[in-house]
Short mmCIF file of C-alpha atoms in Angstrom, two decimals:
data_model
loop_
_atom_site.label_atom_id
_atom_site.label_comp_id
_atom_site.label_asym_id
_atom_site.label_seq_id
_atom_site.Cartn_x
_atom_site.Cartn_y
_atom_site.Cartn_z
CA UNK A 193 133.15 -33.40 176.09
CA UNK A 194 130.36 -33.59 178.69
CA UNK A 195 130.84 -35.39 181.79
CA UNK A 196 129.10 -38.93 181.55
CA UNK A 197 126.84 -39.06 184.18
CA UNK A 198 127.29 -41.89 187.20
CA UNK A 199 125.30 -44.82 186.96
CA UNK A 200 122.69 -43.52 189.73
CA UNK A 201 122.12 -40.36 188.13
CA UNK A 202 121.81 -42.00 184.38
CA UNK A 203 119.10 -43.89 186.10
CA UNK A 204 117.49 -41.02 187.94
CA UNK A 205 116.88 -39.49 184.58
CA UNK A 206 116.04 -42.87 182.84
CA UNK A 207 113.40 -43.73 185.62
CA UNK A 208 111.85 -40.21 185.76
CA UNK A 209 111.52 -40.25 181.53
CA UNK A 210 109.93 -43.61 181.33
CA UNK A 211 107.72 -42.44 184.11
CA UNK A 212 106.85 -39.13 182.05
CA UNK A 213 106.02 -41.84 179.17
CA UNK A 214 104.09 -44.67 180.61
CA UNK A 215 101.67 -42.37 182.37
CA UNK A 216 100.87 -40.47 178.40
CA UNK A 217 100.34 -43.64 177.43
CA UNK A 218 98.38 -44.67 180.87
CA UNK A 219 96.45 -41.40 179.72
CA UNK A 220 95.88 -42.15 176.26
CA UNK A 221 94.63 -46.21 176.91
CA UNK A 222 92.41 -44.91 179.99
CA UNK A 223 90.75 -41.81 178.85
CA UNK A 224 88.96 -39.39 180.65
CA UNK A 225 84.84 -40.25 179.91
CA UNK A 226 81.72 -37.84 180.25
CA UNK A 227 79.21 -40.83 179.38
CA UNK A 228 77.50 -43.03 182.86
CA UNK A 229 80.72 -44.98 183.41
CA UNK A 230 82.58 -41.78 183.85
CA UNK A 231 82.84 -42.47 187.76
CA UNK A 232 84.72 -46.19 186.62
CA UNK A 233 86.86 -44.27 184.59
CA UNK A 234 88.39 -41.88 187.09
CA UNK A 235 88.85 -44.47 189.56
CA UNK A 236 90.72 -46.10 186.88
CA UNK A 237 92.87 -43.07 186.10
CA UNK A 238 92.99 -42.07 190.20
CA UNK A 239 94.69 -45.40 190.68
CA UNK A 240 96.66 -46.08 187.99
CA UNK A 241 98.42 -42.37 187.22
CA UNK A 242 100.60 -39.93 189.15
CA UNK A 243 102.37 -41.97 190.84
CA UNK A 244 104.98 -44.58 191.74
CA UNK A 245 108.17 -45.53 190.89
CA UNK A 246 107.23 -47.54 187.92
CA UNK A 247 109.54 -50.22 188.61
CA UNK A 248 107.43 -52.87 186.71
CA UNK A 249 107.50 -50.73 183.37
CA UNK A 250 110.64 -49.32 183.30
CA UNK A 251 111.94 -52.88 183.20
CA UNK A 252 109.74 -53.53 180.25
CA UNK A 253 111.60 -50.25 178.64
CA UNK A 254 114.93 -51.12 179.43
CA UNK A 255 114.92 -54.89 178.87
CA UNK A 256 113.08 -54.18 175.23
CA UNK A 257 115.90 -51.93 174.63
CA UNK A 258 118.40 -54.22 174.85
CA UNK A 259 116.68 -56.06 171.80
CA UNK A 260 115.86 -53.03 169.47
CA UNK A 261 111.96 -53.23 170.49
CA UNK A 262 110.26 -49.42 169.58
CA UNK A 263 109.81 -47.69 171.99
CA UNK A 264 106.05 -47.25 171.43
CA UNK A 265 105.47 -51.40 171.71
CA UNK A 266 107.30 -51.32 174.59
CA UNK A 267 105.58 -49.04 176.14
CA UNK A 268 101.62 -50.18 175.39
CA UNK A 269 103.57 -53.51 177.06
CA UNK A 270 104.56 -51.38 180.54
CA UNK A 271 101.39 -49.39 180.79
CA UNK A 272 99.63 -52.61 181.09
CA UNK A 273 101.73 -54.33 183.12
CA UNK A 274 101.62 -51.22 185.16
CA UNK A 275 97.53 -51.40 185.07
CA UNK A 276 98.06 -54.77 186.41
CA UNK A 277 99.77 -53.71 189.25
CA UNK A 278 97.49 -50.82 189.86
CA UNK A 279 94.69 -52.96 190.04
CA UNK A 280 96.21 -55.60 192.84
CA UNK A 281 97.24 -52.19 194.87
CA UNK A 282 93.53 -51.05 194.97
CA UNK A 283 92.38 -54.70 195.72
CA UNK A 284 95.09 -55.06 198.15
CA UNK A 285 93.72 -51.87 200.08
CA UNK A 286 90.52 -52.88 200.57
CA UNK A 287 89.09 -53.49 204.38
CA UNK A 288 88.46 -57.07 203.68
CA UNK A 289 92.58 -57.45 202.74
CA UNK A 290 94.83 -55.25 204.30
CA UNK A 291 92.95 -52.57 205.11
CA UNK A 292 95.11 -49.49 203.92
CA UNK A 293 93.76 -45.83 203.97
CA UNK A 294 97.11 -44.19 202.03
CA UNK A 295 98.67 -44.99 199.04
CA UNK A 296 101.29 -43.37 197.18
CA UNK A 297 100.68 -40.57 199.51
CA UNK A 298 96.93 -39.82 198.70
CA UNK A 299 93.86 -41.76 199.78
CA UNK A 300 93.65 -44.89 198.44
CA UNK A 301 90.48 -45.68 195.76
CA UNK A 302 88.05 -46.73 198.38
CA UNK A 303 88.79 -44.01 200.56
CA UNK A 304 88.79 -41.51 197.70
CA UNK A 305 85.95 -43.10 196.12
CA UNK A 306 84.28 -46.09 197.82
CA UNK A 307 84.48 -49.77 198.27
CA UNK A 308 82.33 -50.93 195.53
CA UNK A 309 84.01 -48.67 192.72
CA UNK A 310 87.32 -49.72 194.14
CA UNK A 311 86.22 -52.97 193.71
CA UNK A 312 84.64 -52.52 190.17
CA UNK A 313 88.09 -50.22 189.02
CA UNK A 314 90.63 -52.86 190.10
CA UNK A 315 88.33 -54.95 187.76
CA UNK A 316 88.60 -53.21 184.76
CA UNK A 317 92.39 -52.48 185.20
CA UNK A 318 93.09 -55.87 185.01
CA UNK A 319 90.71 -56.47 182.12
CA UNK A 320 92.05 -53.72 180.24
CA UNK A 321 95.34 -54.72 180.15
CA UNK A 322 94.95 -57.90 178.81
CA UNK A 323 92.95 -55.73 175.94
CA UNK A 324 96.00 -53.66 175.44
CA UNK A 325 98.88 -56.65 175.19
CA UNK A 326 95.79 -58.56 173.21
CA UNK A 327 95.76 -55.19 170.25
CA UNK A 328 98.07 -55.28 166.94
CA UNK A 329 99.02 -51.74 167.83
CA UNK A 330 101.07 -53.89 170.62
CA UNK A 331 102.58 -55.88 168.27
CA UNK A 332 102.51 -57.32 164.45
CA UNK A 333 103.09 -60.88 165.43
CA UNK A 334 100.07 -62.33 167.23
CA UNK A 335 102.44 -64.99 168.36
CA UNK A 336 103.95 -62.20 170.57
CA UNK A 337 100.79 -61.10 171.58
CA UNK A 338 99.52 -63.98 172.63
CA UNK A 339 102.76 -65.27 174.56
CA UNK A 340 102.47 -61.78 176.65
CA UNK A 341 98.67 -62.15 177.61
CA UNK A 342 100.05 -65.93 178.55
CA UNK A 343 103.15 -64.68 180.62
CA UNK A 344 100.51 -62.01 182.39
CA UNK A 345 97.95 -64.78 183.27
CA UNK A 346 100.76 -66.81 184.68
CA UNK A 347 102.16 -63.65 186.75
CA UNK A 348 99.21 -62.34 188.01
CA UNK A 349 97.16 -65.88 188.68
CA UNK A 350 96.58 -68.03 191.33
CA UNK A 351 100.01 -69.32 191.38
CA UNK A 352 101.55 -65.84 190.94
CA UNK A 353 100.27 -62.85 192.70
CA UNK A 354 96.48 -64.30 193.45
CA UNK A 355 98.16 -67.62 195.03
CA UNK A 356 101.07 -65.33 196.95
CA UNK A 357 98.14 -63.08 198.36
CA UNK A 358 95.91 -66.00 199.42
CA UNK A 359 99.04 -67.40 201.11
CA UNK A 360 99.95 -63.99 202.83
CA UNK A 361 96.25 -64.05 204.60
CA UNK A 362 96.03 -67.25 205.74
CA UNK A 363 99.42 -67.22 207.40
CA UNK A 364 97.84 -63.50 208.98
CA UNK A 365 94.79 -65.76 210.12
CA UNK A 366 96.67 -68.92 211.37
CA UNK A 367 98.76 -66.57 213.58
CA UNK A 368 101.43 -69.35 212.63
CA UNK A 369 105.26 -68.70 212.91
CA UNK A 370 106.55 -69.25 209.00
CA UNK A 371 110.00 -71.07 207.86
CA UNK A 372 112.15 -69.15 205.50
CA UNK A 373 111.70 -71.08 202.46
CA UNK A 374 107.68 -70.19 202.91
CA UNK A 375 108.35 -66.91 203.24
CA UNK A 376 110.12 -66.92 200.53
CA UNK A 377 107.78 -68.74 198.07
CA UNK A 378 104.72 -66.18 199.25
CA UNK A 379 106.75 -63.36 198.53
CA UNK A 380 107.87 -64.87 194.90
CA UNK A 381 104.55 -65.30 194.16
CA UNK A 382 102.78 -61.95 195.60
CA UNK A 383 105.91 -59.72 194.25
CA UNK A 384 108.28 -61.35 192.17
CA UNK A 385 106.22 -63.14 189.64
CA UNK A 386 105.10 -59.90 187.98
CA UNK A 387 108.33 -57.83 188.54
CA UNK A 388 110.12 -61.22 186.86
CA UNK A 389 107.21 -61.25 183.93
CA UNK A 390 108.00 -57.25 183.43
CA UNK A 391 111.85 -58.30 182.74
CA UNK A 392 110.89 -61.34 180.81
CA UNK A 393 107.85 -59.21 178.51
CA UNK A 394 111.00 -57.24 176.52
CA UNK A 395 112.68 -60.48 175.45
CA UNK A 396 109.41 -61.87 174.10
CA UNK A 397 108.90 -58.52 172.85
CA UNK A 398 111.93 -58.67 170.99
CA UNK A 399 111.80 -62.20 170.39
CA UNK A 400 115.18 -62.78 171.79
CA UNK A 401 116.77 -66.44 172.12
CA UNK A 402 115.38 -67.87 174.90
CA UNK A 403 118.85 -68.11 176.72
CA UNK A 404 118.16 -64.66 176.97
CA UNK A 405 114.67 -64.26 177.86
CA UNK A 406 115.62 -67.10 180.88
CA UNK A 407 118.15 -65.02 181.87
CA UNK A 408 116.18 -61.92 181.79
CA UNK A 409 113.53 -63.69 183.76
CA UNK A 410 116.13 -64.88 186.49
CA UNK A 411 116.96 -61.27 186.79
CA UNK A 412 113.59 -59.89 187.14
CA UNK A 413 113.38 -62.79 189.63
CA UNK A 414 115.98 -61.64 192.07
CA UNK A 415 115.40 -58.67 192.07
CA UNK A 416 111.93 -58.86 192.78
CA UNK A 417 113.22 -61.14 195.76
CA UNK A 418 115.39 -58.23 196.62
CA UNK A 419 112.91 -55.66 196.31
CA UNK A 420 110.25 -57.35 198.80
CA UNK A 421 112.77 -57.53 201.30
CA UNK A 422 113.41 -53.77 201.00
CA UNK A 423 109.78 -53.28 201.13
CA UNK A 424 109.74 -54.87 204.06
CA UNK A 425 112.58 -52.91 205.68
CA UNK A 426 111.11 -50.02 204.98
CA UNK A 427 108.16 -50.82 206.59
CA UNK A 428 110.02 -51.34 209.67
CA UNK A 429 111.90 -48.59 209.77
CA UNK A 430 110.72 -45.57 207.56
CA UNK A 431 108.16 -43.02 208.34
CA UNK A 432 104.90 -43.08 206.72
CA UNK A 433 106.23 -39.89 204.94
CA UNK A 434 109.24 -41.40 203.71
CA UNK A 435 107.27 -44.42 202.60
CA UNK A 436 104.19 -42.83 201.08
CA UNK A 437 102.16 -45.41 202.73
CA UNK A 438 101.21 -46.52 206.20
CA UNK A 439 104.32 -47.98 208.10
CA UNK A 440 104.79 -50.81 210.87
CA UNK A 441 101.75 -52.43 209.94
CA UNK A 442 103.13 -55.98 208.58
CA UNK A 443 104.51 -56.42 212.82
CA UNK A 444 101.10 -54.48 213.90
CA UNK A 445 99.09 -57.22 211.80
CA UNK A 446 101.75 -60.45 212.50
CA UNK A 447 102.25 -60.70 208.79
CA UNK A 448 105.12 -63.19 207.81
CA UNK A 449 108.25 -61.26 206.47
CA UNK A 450 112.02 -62.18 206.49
CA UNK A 451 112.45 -59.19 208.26
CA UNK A 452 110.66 -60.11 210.98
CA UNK A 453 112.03 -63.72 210.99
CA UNK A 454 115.89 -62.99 210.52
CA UNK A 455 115.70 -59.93 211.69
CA UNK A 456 117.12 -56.71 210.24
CA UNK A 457 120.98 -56.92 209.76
CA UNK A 458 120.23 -60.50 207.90
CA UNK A 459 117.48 -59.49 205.92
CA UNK A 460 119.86 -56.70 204.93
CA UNK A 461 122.55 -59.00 203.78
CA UNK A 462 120.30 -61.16 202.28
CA UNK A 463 119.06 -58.76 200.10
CA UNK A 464 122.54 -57.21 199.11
CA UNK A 465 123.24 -60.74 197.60
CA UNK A 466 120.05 -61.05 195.88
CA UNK A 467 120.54 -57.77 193.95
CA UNK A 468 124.19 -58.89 193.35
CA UNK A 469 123.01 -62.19 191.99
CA UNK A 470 120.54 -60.66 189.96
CA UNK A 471 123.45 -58.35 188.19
CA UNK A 472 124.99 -61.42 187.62
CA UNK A 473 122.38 -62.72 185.16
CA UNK A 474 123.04 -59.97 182.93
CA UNK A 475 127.03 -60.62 182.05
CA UNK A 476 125.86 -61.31 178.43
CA UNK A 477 124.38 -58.64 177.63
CA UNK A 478 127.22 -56.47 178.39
CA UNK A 479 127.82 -52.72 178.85
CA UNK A 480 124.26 -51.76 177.31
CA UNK A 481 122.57 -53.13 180.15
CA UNK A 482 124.30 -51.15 182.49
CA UNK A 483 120.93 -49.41 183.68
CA UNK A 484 119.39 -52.57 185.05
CA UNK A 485 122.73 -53.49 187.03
CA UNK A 486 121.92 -49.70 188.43
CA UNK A 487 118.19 -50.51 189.26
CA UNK A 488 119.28 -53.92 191.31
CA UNK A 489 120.95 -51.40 193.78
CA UNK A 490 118.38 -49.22 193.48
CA UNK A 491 116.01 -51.83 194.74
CA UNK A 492 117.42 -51.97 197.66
CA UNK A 493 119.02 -48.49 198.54
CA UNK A 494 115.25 -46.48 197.80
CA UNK A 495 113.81 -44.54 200.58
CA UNK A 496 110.24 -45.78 199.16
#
């Protein structure tokens, strides 16, 4: 009998696959075009392909999994989520936000391409996946449907990841010193709110009680809590190489981070019981949802 493989490795492979998967589907729902708009479309595939960890639609995968989802709805559900987040990473690089030449380790859209196709591709990433969730190849039920362009909406919006980002620049502009529980509520609603709606999405998917789906979303939650902060370590202390992206620019630019307002060896521990707690919301589901206990550590142990 083969050796089962540790947790860490069984999620290696689990990550890389789903990878392998959302981008074929990335490929098929943004395809390559030779007609006038061809220019939108490869900034579309530039930013959205090839790249990252694919946090947000794994968790889709694996949380649709636990309710006996196909794995084809799932995954038209993760490639948009995962066009979602592509298109807040190319609006997030722009000069007139953060101002970020390197992404993923290439240049990011505007650099690549230019401002006003960056502009015009995060645009139609963010349109198209509300087409995609919208489709009956998604699902049969519009109920389902609708509920996930809803859930999106309320993720991505102005009091998600709009609000969170809107927060996160007037703070820069103030110059203002920020309390923990601020901090905290502008990086739930820049980060978390998707990463919790990507956990949540394979509950509604399989239209699982909704003691599950709430603790599904508290998961997704946490560890979206826990994941900022280990963005935000990293950014203080990996290399741009390690990172993929440019480092020590959140201290450079006086951005508001727990790291910089506990300081390192809190942050740290804060963020170890964040990725414990969200474990914890998983108890029901027992054994088979061993992988996400894997990914909360994951979260927080990644290198970028």
């Amino acid at each position: 009998m083969d050796t089962i493989p540790a947790p860490t490795e069984a999620l290696r492979v689990a990550m890389a696959e789903a990878a392998t998967d959302i981008d074929l589907a990335l490929d098929m729902l943004i395809p390559p075009s030779e007609g006038i708009e061809a220019r939108l479309f490869d900034a579309m595939r530039y930013a959205s392909m090839g790249g990252g960890k694919r946090l947000r639609g794994f968790l889709v995968l694996e949380c649709a999994r636990q309710f006996g989802v196909g794995r084809n709805t799932a995954l038209r559900t993760a490639a948009a989520i995962e066009m979602l987040h592509a298109y807040s990473l190319v609006h997030d690089d722009l000069p007139c936000m953060d101002d970020d030449d390197l992404r993923r380790g290439k240049p990011t859209v505007h650099k690549a391409f230019d401002e006003a196709t960056a502009v015009l591709a995060g645009d139609a990433l963010q349109a198209n996946a509300f087409f995609v969730l919208a489709e009956p190849d998604t699902h049969a039920d519009p109920a389902v449907r609708a509920e996930l362009c809803r859930g999106l909406a309320r993720a991505a919006g102005p009091r998600g990841m709009c609000g969170g980002q809107m927060m996160d620049m007037l703070a820069e502009a103030k110059g203002e010193p920020m309390e923990e529980a601020e901090i905290g509520r502008l990086q739930m609603l820049k980060t978390g709110k998707l990463i919790e709606f990507a956990a949540e999405a394979g509950a509604i998917l399989g239209k699982a009680p909704l003691q599950m789906r709430h603790a599904l979303a508290a998961y997704g939650r946490d560890l979206g809590a826990a994941f900022q902060i280990a963005d935000d370590l990293l950014d203080a202390t990996a290399s741009a190489e390690e990172a993929g992206k440019r480092t020590r620019k959140d201290a450079a630019a006086g951005k508001a981070t727990l790291v910089g307002l506990l300081g390192v060896d809190r942050a740290q521990s804060q963020m170890e019981r964040l990725a414990a707690q969200a474990a914890a919301h998983l108890d029901a589901l027992g054994d088979r949802a061993d992988l996400l206990r894997a990914l909360a550590h994951y979260a927080i142990a990644r290198r970028n």
